[in-house]
Amino acid sequence: MAERTVLVTGGMGGLGGAVTAAFLKAGWRVVVPEREGGGTAPAASGLVRVRRQLQLGASDAARRPEAVAADLLEPAGAARAVEAAAGEPAAPLRAVVNLVGGYASGGLVHETPVEEFDRMLRINLRPTYLVTQAALPHLVAAGGGAVVCVSARAAVAPFPGAAGYATAKAAVLALANAVAVEYRQRGVRCNTVLPSVIDTPANRAAQPEADHRRWVAPAEIAGVIRFLASDESAPTSGASIPVYGRA
């Protein structure tokens, strides 16, 4: 039986599958929110990714993530996901991993509609804020824990055509640093990883001519995230960890 729980938002995505698998391998109970209306089990393609990472058969239910339907863009949905993760007394919620986000490129700042700028803030910052906000009281009550957020290299090294994305990821970084300061004395740590381009099928399809060997593999990032959520990284809070690969 797992003795601790992690809530992984975006846990069935390209990076999320690797993160989910890493925690399952380490013996954690893993709860993964799904968009409402998505059914009661994680998406089939996501489960395939997790099983491939774990090298398990489809019948091995003991090491599968638990799904909860929730709209993480709304306070009630974020609270529902957190309550599901915190609802097992034998495995208290001890970590939150915020992976939900999105990317869009466009023109320069004067060419970017404010609606697109707002959309980047909404999908990258709002779920991270709402889930973290809902989870913090549970982490404190459990005696401490860890929050891991995903920003991006663009937050500290922007590139043309992605002002909204870079701003949103910089805001995620600032939020994580604020949480680290505010909850340090309550036993809750908060750290951030900053990927470059993640080697996912979607990114390969979008950039077929790129040198994919330079990109960072999801499993490599997942190992860093699991470490930041574990007791092994107990002295570390407020860190911004580059996970660039060779990009």
PDB file of C-alpha atoms in Angstrom:
ATOM      1  CA  MET A   1       0.000   0.000   0.000  1.00  0.00           C
ATOM      2  CA  ALA A   2       1.211   3.480  -0.857  1.00  0.00           C
ATOM      3  CA  GLU A   3       1.989   5.647   2.157  1.00  0.00           C
ATOM      4  CA  ARG A   4       1.797   9.027   0.427  1.00  0.00           C
ATOM      5  CA  THR A   5      -0.134  10.658  -2.386  1.00  0.00           C
ATOM      6  CA  VAL A   6       0.872  12.992  -5.176  1.00  0.00           C
ATOM      7  CA  LEU A   7      -1.561  14.998  -7.287  1.00  0.00           C
ATOM      8  CA  VAL A   8      -0.264  15.335 -10.855  1.00  0.00           C
ATOM      9  CA  THR A   9      -2.146  17.779 -13.056  1.00  0.00           C
ATOM     10  CA  GLY A  10      -1.734  17.055 -16.747  1.00  0.00           C
ATOM     11  CA  GLY A  11      -0.678  13.568 -15.695  1.00  0.00           C
ATOM     12  CA  MET A  12      -1.640  11.857 -18.952  1.00  0.00           C
ATOM     13  CA  GLY A  13       0.128  14.276 -21.318  1.00  0.00           C
ATOM     14  CA  GLY A  14       3.461  13.892 -23.061  1.00  0.00           C
ATOM     15  CA  LEU A  15       5.427  14.859 -19.954  1.00  0.00           C
ATOM     16  CA  GLY A  16       2.684  13.808 -17.554  1.00  0.00           C
ATOM     17  CA  GLY A  17       2.817  10.140 -18.505  1.00  0.00           C
ATOM     18  CA  ALA A  18       6.497   9.989 -17.589  1.00  0.00           C
ATOM     19  CA  VAL A  19       5.921  11.884 -14.334  1.00  0.00           C
ATOM     20  CA  THR A  20       3.014   9.628 -13.357  1.00  0.00           C
ATOM     21  CA  ALA A  21       5.097   6.542 -14.085  1.00  0.00           C
ATOM     22  CA  ALA A  22       8.033   7.864 -12.067  1.00  0.00           C
ATOM     23  CA  PHE A  23       5.884   8.335  -8.967  1.00  0.00           C
ATOM     24  CA  LEU A  24       4.144   4.985  -9.373  1.00  0.00           C
ATOM     25  CA  LYS A  25       7.525   3.280  -9.630  1.00  0.00           C
ATOM     26  CA  ALA A  26       8.568   5.015  -6.415  1.00  0.00           C
ATOM     27  CA  GLY A  27       5.505   3.627  -4.615  1.00  0.00           C
ATOM     28  CA  TRP A  28       3.343   6.742  -4.463  1.00  0.00           C
ATOM     29  CA  ARG A  29      -0.425   6.837  -4.797  1.00  0.00           C
ATOM     30  CA  VAL A  30      -0.978   9.039  -7.857  1.00  0.00           C
ATOM     31  CA  VAL A  31      -4.151  11.031  -8.511  1.00  0.00           C
ATOM     32  CA  VAL A  32      -4.604  12.562 -11.967  1.00  0.00           C
ATOM     33  CA  PRO A  33      -7.337  15.110 -12.745  1.00  0.00           C
ATOM     34  CA  GLU A  34      -9.139  14.831 -16.068  1.00  0.00           C
ATOM     35  CA  ARG A  35     -11.260  17.346 -17.877  1.00  0.00           C
ATOM     36  CA  GLU A  36     -14.884  17.007 -16.812  1.00  0.00           C
ATOM     37  CA  GLY A  37     -16.812  14.868 -19.242  1.00  0.00           C
ATOM     38  CA  GLY A  38     -13.750  12.733 -19.938  1.00  0.00           C
ATOM     39  CA  GLY A  39     -15.081   9.667 -18.149  1.00  0.00           C
ATOM     40  CA  THR A  40     -13.998   7.991 -14.936  1.00  0.00           C
ATOM     41  CA  ALA A  41     -10.654   6.590 -16.103  1.00  0.00           C
ATOM     42  CA  PRO A  42      -7.574   8.256 -17.551  1.00  0.00           C
ATOM     43  CA  ALA A  43      -7.470   8.544 -21.328  1.00  0.00           C
ATOM     44  CA  ALA A  44      -6.487   5.312 -23.032  1.00  0.00           C
ATOM     45  CA  SER A  45      -3.503   6.855 -24.789  1.00  0.00           C
ATOM     46  CA  GLY A  46      -2.263   8.234 -21.482  1.00  0.00           C
ATOM     47  CA  LEU A  47      -2.520   4.852 -19.789  1.00  0.00           C
ATOM     48  CA  VAL A  48      -0.576   3.287 -22.636  1.00  0.00           C
ATOM     49  CA  ARG A  49       2.224   5.790 -22.041  1.00  0.00           C
ATOM     50  CA  VAL A  50       2.247   5.055 -18.315  1.00  0.00           C
ATOM     51  CA  ARG A  51       2.271   1.286 -18.840  1.00  0.00           C
ATOM     52  CA  ARG A  52       5.085   1.618 -21.343  1.00  0.00           C
ATOM     53  CA  GLN A  53       7.106   3.620 -18.826  1.00  0.00           C
ATOM     54  CA  LEU A  54       6.398   1.054 -16.103  1.00  0.00           C
ATOM     55  CA  GLN A  55       6.749  -1.953 -18.413  1.00  0.00           C
ATOM     56  CA  LEU A  56       3.501  -3.371 -17.020  1.00  0.00           C
ATOM     57  CA  GLY A  57       0.620  -5.271 -18.529  1.00  0.00           C
ATOM     58  CA  ALA A  58      -2.883  -3.869 -18.917  1.00  0.00           C
ATOM     59  CA  SER A  59      -4.139  -6.066 -16.064  1.00  0.00           C
ATOM     60  CA  ASP A  60      -1.803  -4.611 -13.425  1.00  0.00           C
ATOM     61  CA  ALA A  61      -4.275  -2.332 -11.666  1.00  0.00           C
ATOM     62  CA  ALA A  62      -2.299  -1.970  -8.451  1.00  0.00           C
ATOM     63  CA  ARG A  63       0.093   0.519 -10.038  1.00  0.00           C
ATOM     64  CA  ARG A  64      -2.292   2.665 -11.991  1.00  0.00           C
ATOM     65  CA  PRO A  65      -3.105   6.315 -11.409  1.00  0.00           C
ATOM     66  CA  GLU A  66      -6.489   7.227  -9.968  1.00  0.00           C
ATOM     67  CA  ALA A  67      -8.513   9.667 -12.049  1.00  0.00           C
ATOM     68  CA  VAL A  68     -10.842  12.444 -10.916  1.00  0.00           C
ATOM     69  CA  ALA A  69     -12.982  14.531 -13.268  1.00  0.00           C
ATOM     70  CA  ALA A  70     -12.305  18.214 -12.640  1.00  0.00           C
ATOM     71  CA  ASP A  71     -12.088  21.507 -14.491  1.00  0.00           C
ATOM     72  CA  LEU A  72      -8.853  22.972 -13.127  1.00  0.00           C
ATOM     73  CA  LEU A  73      -9.640  26.385 -14.581  1.00  0.00           C
ATOM     74  CA  GLU A  74     -12.369  26.788 -11.957  1.00  0.00           C
ATOM     75  CA  PRO A  75     -11.958  26.957  -8.165  1.00  0.00           C
ATOM     76  CA  ALA A  76     -14.550  24.236  -7.555  1.00  0.00           C
ATOM     77  CA  GLY A  77     -12.841  21.880  -9.982  1.00  0.00           C
ATOM     78  CA  ALA A  78      -9.407  22.438  -8.468  1.00  0.00           C
ATOM     79  CA  ALA A  79     -10.860  21.873  -4.994  1.00  0.00           C
ATOM     80  CA  ARG A  80     -12.509  18.637  -6.173  1.00  0.00           C
ATOM     81  CA  ALA A  81      -9.226  17.305  -7.517  1.00  0.00           C
ATOM     82  CA  VAL A  82      -7.380  18.169  -4.316  1.00  0.00           C
ATOM     83  CA  GLU A  83     -10.072  16.630  -2.118  1.00  0.00           C
ATOM     84  CA  ALA A  84      -9.811  13.376  -4.082  1.00  0.00           C
ATOM     85  CA  ALA A  85      -6.040  13.363  -3.654  1.00  0.00           C
ATOM     86  CA  ALA A  86      -6.317  14.134   0.062  1.00  0.00           C
ATOM     87  CA  GLY A  87      -9.127  11.664   0.678  1.00  0.00           C
ATOM     88  CA  GLU A  88      -7.058   8.604   1.603  1.00  0.00           C
ATOM     89  CA  PRO A  89      -6.045   8.846   5.290  1.00  0.00           C
ATOM     90  CA  ALA A  90      -3.500   6.047   4.959  1.00  0.00           C
ATOM     91  CA  ALA A  91      -1.749   7.926   2.154  1.00  0.00           C
ATOM     92  CA  PRO A  92      -1.916  11.648   2.923  1.00  0.00           C
ATOM     93  CA  LEU A  93      -1.342  14.221   0.221  1.00  0.00           C
ATOM     94  CA  ARG A  94       2.344  15.096   0.375  1.00  0.00           C
ATOM     95  CA  ALA A  95       3.076  16.511  -3.081  1.00  0.00           C
ATOM     96  CA  VAL A  96       1.496  18.451  -5.929  1.00  0.00           C
ATOM     97  CA  VAL A  97       2.969  18.567  -9.425  1.00  0.00           C
ATOM     98  CA  ASN A  98       1.568  21.308 -11.658  1.00  0.00           C
ATOM     99  CA  LEU A  99       2.018  20.300 -15.302  1.00  0.00           C
ATOM    100  CA  VAL A 100      -1.078  21.795 -16.924  1.00  0.00           C
ATOM    101  CA  GLY A 101      -0.275  24.493 -19.441  1.00  0.00           C
ATOM    102  CA  GLY A 102      -0.028  25.261 -23.105  1.00  0.00           C
ATOM    103  CA  TYR A 103       2.003  27.010 -25.775  1.00  0.00           C
ATOM    104  CA  ALA A 104       1.104  29.257 -28.666  1.00  0.00           C
ATOM    105  CA  SER A 105       3.360  31.319 -30.892  1.00  0.00           C
ATOM    106  CA  GLY A 106       2.383  34.341 -32.892  1.00  0.00           C
ATOM    107  CA  GLY A 107       3.645  37.711 -33.912  1.00  0.00           C
ATOM    108  CA  LEU A 108       5.542  40.375 -32.038  1.00  0.00           C
ATOM    109  CA  VAL A 109       3.931  42.113 -29.067  1.00  0.00           C
ATOM    110  CA  HIS A 110       2.243  44.807 -31.169  1.00  0.00           C
ATOM    111  CA  GLU A 111       0.827  42.070 -33.422  1.00  0.00           C
ATOM    112  CA  THR A 112      -0.536  39.869 -30.611  1.00  0.00           C
ATOM    113  CA  PRO A 113      -4.215  40.324 -29.699  1.00  0.00           C
ATOM    114  CA  VAL A 114      -4.797  40.811 -25.997  1.00  0.00           C
ATOM    115  CA  GLU A 115      -7.171  37.845 -26.101  1.00  0.00           C
ATOM    116  CA  GLU A 116      -4.286  35.547 -27.060  1.00  0.00           C
ATOM    117  CA  PHE A 117      -2.100  37.095 -24.362  1.00  0.00           C
ATOM    118  CA  ASP A 118      -4.859  36.516 -21.802  1.00  0.00           C
ATOM    119  CA  ARG A 119      -5.325  32.924 -22.991  1.00  0.00           C
ATOM    120  CA  MET A 120      -1.683  32.099 -22.291  1.00  0.00           C
ATOM    121  CA  LEU A 121      -2.007  33.488 -18.773  1.00  0.00           C
ATOM    122  CA  ARG A 122      -5.249  31.613 -18.216  1.00  0.00           C
ATOM    123  CA  ILE A 123      -4.105  28.157 -19.254  1.00  0.00           C
ATOM    124  CA  ASN A 124      -0.605  28.342 -17.769  1.00  0.00           C
ATOM    125  CA  LEU A 125      -1.047  30.331 -14.557  1.00  0.00           C
ATOM    126  CA  ARG A 126      -4.648  29.910 -13.418  1.00  0.00           C
ATOM    127  CA  PRO A 127      -4.672  26.088 -12.931  1.00  0.00           C
ATOM    128  CA  THR A 128      -1.321  26.225 -11.147  1.00  0.00           C
ATOM    129  CA  TYR A 129      -2.606  28.901  -8.802  1.00  0.00           C
ATOM    130  CA  LEU A 130      -5.963  27.272  -8.088  1.00  0.00           C
ATOM    131  CA  VAL A 131      -4.602  23.771  -7.483  1.00  0.00           C
ATOM    132  CA  THR A 132      -1.745  25.017  -5.330  1.00  0.00           C
ATOM    133  CA  GLN A 133      -4.085  27.266  -3.359  1.00  0.00           C
ATOM    134  CA  ALA A 134      -6.462  24.379  -2.659  1.00  0.00           C
ATOM    135  CA  ALA A 135      -3.685  21.941  -1.779  1.00  0.00           C
ATOM    136  CA  LEU A 136      -1.655  24.064   0.633  1.00  0.00           C
ATOM    137  CA  PRO A 137      -3.889  23.578   3.702  1.00  0.00           C
ATOM    138  CA  HIS A 138      -3.771  19.802   3.190  1.00  0.00           C
ATOM    139  CA  LEU A 139       0.007  19.783   2.825  1.00  0.00           C
ATOM    140  CA  VAL A 140       0.377  21.833   5.999  1.00  0.00           C
ATOM    141  CA  ALA A 141      -2.058  19.563   7.860  1.00  0.00           C
ATOM    142  CA  ALA A 142      -0.120  16.482   6.734  1.00  0.00           C
ATOM    143  CA  GLY A 143       3.012  17.859   8.357  1.00  0.00           C
ATOM    144  CA  GLY A 144       4.563  19.293   5.235  1.00  0.00           C
ATOM    145  CA  GLY A 145       5.144  18.418   1.628  1.00  0.00           C
ATOM    146  CA  ALA A 146       6.235  19.701  -1.728  1.00  0.00           C
ATOM    147  CA  VAL A 147       4.842  21.624  -4.676  1.00  0.00           C
ATOM    148  CA  VAL A 148       6.613  21.360  -8.015  1.00  0.00           C
ATOM    149  CA  CYS A 149       5.691  23.744 -10.821  1.00  0.00           C
ATOM    150  CA  VAL A 150       6.682  23.672 -14.476  1.00  0.00           C
ATOM    151  CA  SER A 151       7.793  26.955 -15.974  1.00  0.00           C
ATOM    152  CA  ALA A 152       9.969  27.127 -19.119  1.00  0.00           C
ATOM    153  CA  ARG A 153      13.318  28.389 -20.293  1.00  0.00           C
ATOM    154  CA  ALA A 154      11.344  31.095 -22.105  1.00  0.00           C
ATOM    155  CA  ALA A 155      10.534  32.592 -18.691  1.00  0.00           C
ATOM    156  CA  VAL A 156      14.188  33.600 -18.268  1.00  0.00           C
ATOM    157  CA  ALA A 157      15.274  33.637 -21.920  1.00  0.00           C
ATOM    158  CA  PRO A 158      12.341  34.805 -24.093  1.00  0.00           C
ATOM    159  CA  PHE A 159      12.335  34.436 -27.846  1.00  0.00           C
ATOM    160  CA  PRO A 160      10.417  36.454 -30.472  1.00  0.00           C
ATOM    161  CA  GLY A 161       6.785  35.636 -31.133  1.00  0.00           C
ATOM    162  CA  ALA A 162       5.849  34.183 -27.741  1.00  0.00           C
ATOM    163  CA  ALA A 163       5.425  37.124 -25.371  1.00  0.00           C
ATOM    164  CA  GLY A 164       2.238  35.718 -23.856  1.00  0.00           C
ATOM    165  CA  TYR A 165       3.778  32.316 -23.245  1.00  0.00           C
ATOM    166  CA  ALA A 166       6.992  33.748 -21.798  1.00  0.00           C
ATOM    167  CA  THR A 167       5.050  36.107 -19.542  1.00  0.00           C
ATOM    168  CA  ALA A 168       2.779  33.334 -18.295  1.00  0.00           C
ATOM    169  CA  LYS A 169       5.692  31.014 -17.522  1.00  0.00           C
ATOM    170  CA  ALA A 170       7.522  33.844 -15.764  1.00  0.00           C
ATOM    171  CA  ALA A 171       4.384  34.351 -13.670  1.00  0.00           C
ATOM    172  CA  VAL A 172       4.386  30.650 -12.752  1.00  0.00           C
ATOM    173  CA  LEU A 173       7.986  31.038 -11.607  1.00  0.00           C
ATOM    174  CA  ALA A 174       7.109  34.086  -9.515  1.00  0.00           C
ATOM    175  CA  LEU A 175       4.139  32.307  -7.946  1.00  0.00           C
ATOM    176  CA  ALA A 176       6.285  29.315  -7.015  1.00  0.00           C
ATOM    177  CA  ASN A 177       8.857  31.575  -5.392  1.00  0.00           C
ATOM    178  CA  ALA A 178       6.113  33.330  -3.409  1.00  0.00           C
ATOM    179  CA  VAL A 179       4.767  29.993  -2.153  1.00  0.00           C
ATOM    180  CA  ALA A 180       8.279  28.933  -1.152  1.00  0.00           C
ATOM    181  CA  VAL A 181       8.670  32.071   0.971  1.00  0.00           C
ATOM    182  CA  GLU A 182       5.204  32.062   2.503  1.00  0.00           C
ATOM    183  CA  TYR A 183       5.121  28.387   3.509  1.00  0.00           C
ATOM    184  CA  ARG A 184       8.756  27.727   4.414  1.00  0.00           C
ATOM    185  CA  GLN A 185       8.027  27.799   8.141  1.00  0.00           C
ATOM    186  CA  ARG A 186       5.012  25.500   7.672  1.00  0.00           C
ATOM    187  CA  GLY A 187       6.995  22.674   6.170  1.00  0.00           C
ATOM    188  CA  VAL A 188       5.904  23.117   2.547  1.00  0.00           C
ATOM    189  CA  ARG A 189       8.558  23.484  -0.123  1.00  0.00           C
ATOM    190  CA  CYS A 190       7.991  24.815  -3.634  1.00  0.00           C
ATOM    191  CA  ASN A 191      10.389  24.437  -6.543  1.00  0.00           C
ATOM    192  CA  THR A 192      10.197  24.936 -10.292  1.00  0.00           C
ATOM    193  CA  VAL A 193      11.651  23.141 -13.283  1.00  0.00           C
ATOM    194  CA  LEU A 194      12.372  25.030 -16.501  1.00  0.00           C
ATOM    195  CA  PRO A 195      12.378  22.760 -19.575  1.00  0.00           C
ATOM    196  CA  SER A 196      13.557  23.773 -22.999  1.00  0.00           C
ATOM    197  CA  VAL A 197      11.835  21.797 -25.785  1.00  0.00           C
ATOM    198  CA  ILE A 198      10.478  18.502 -24.470  1.00  0.00           C
ATOM    199  CA  ASP A 199      10.844  15.517 -26.775  1.00  0.00           C
ATOM    200  CA  THR A 200       7.170  14.580 -27.134  1.00  0.00           C
ATOM    201  CA  PRO A 201       5.295  13.259 -30.184  1.00  0.00           C
ATOM    202  CA  ALA A 202       3.382  16.541 -30.432  1.00  0.00           C
ATOM    203  CA  ASN A 203       6.556  18.620 -30.474  1.00  0.00           C
ATOM    204  CA  ARG A 204       8.171  16.313 -33.032  1.00  0.00           C
ATOM    205  CA  ALA A 205       5.130  16.677 -35.266  1.00  0.00           C
ATOM    206  CA  ALA A 206       5.251  20.458 -34.913  1.00  0.00           C
ATOM    207  CA  GLN A 207       9.004  20.658 -35.615  1.00  0.00           C
ATOM    208  CA  PRO A 208       9.872  17.705 -37.856  1.00  0.00           C
ATOM    209  CA  GLU A 209      13.105  19.277 -39.133  1.00  0.00           C
ATOM    210  CA  ALA A 210      14.547  20.029 -35.676  1.00  0.00           C
ATOM    211  CA  ASP A 211      17.443  18.090 -34.154  1.00  0.00           C
ATOM    212  CA  HIS A 212      15.417  16.039 -31.701  1.00  0.00           C
ATOM    213  CA  ARG A 213      18.562  14.613 -30.130  1.00  0.00           C
ATOM    214  CA  ARG A 214      19.112  17.965 -28.430  1.00  0.00           C
ATOM    215  CA  TRP A 215      15.704  17.994 -26.772  1.00  0.00           C
ATOM    216  CA  VAL A 216      15.113  16.814 -23.226  1.00  0.00           C
ATOM    217  CA  ALA A 217      13.315  13.500 -22.738  1.00  0.00           C
ATOM    218  CA  PRO A 218      10.172  13.424 -20.561  1.00  0.00           C
ATOM    219  CA  ALA A 219      11.652  10.674 -18.382  1.00  0.00           C
ATOM    220  CA  GLU A 220      14.669  12.854 -17.599  1.00  0.00           C
ATOM    221  CA  ILE A 221      12.460  15.700 -16.411  1.00  0.00           C
ATOM    222  CA  ALA A 222      10.249  13.275 -14.506  1.00  0.00           C
ATOM    223  CA  GLY A 223      13.231  12.088 -12.475  1.00  0.00           C
ATOM    224  CA  VAL A 224      14.018  15.648 -11.434  1.00  0.00           C
ATOM    225  CA  ILE A 225      10.386  16.324 -10.507  1.00  0.00           C
ATOM    226  CA  ARG A 226      10.131  13.161  -8.432  1.00  0.00           C
ATOM    227  CA  PHE A 227      13.332  14.106  -6.618  1.00  0.00           C
ATOM    228  CA  LEU A 228      12.004  17.601  -5.847  1.00  0.00           C
ATOM    229  CA  ALA A 229       8.848  16.062  -4.382  1.00  0.00           C
ATOM    230  CA  SER A 230      10.715  13.560  -2.230  1.00  0.00           C
ATOM    231  CA  ASP A 231      12.344  13.781   1.188  1.00  0.00           C
ATOM    232  CA  GLU A 232      15.708  13.535  -0.560  1.00  0.00           C
ATOM    233  CA  SER A 233      15.379  17.194  -1.551  1.00  0.00           C
ATOM    234  CA  ALA A 234      14.191  18.349   1.894  1.00  0.00           C
ATOM    235  CA  PRO A 235      16.679  21.277   2.134  1.00  0.00           C
ATOM    236  CA  THR A 236      15.615  22.683  -1.243  1.00  0.00           C
ATOM    237  CA  SER A 237      12.877  25.270  -1.716  1.00  0.00           C
ATOM    238  CA  GLY A 238      12.554  28.247  -4.021  1.00  0.00           C
ATOM    239  CA  ALA A 239      14.850  26.684  -6.605  1.00  0.00           C
ATOM    240  CA  SER A 240      14.494  27.158 -10.355  1.00  0.00           C
ATOM    241  CA  ILE A 241      15.995  24.077 -11.985  1.00  0.00           C
ATOM    242  CA  PRO A 242      16.986  24.205 -15.676  1.00  0.00           C
ATOM    243  CA  VAL A 243      16.204  20.951 -17.488  1.00  0.00           C
ATOM    244  CA  TYR A 244      17.343  21.904 -20.953  1.00  0.00           C
ATOM    245  CA  GLY A 245      18.907  18.729 -22.257  1.00  0.00           C
ATOM    246  CA  ARG A 246      21.292  19.838 -25.023  1.00  0.00           C
ATOM    247  CA  ALA A 247      18.928  22.395 -26.517  1.00  0.00           C
TER     248      ALA A 247
END
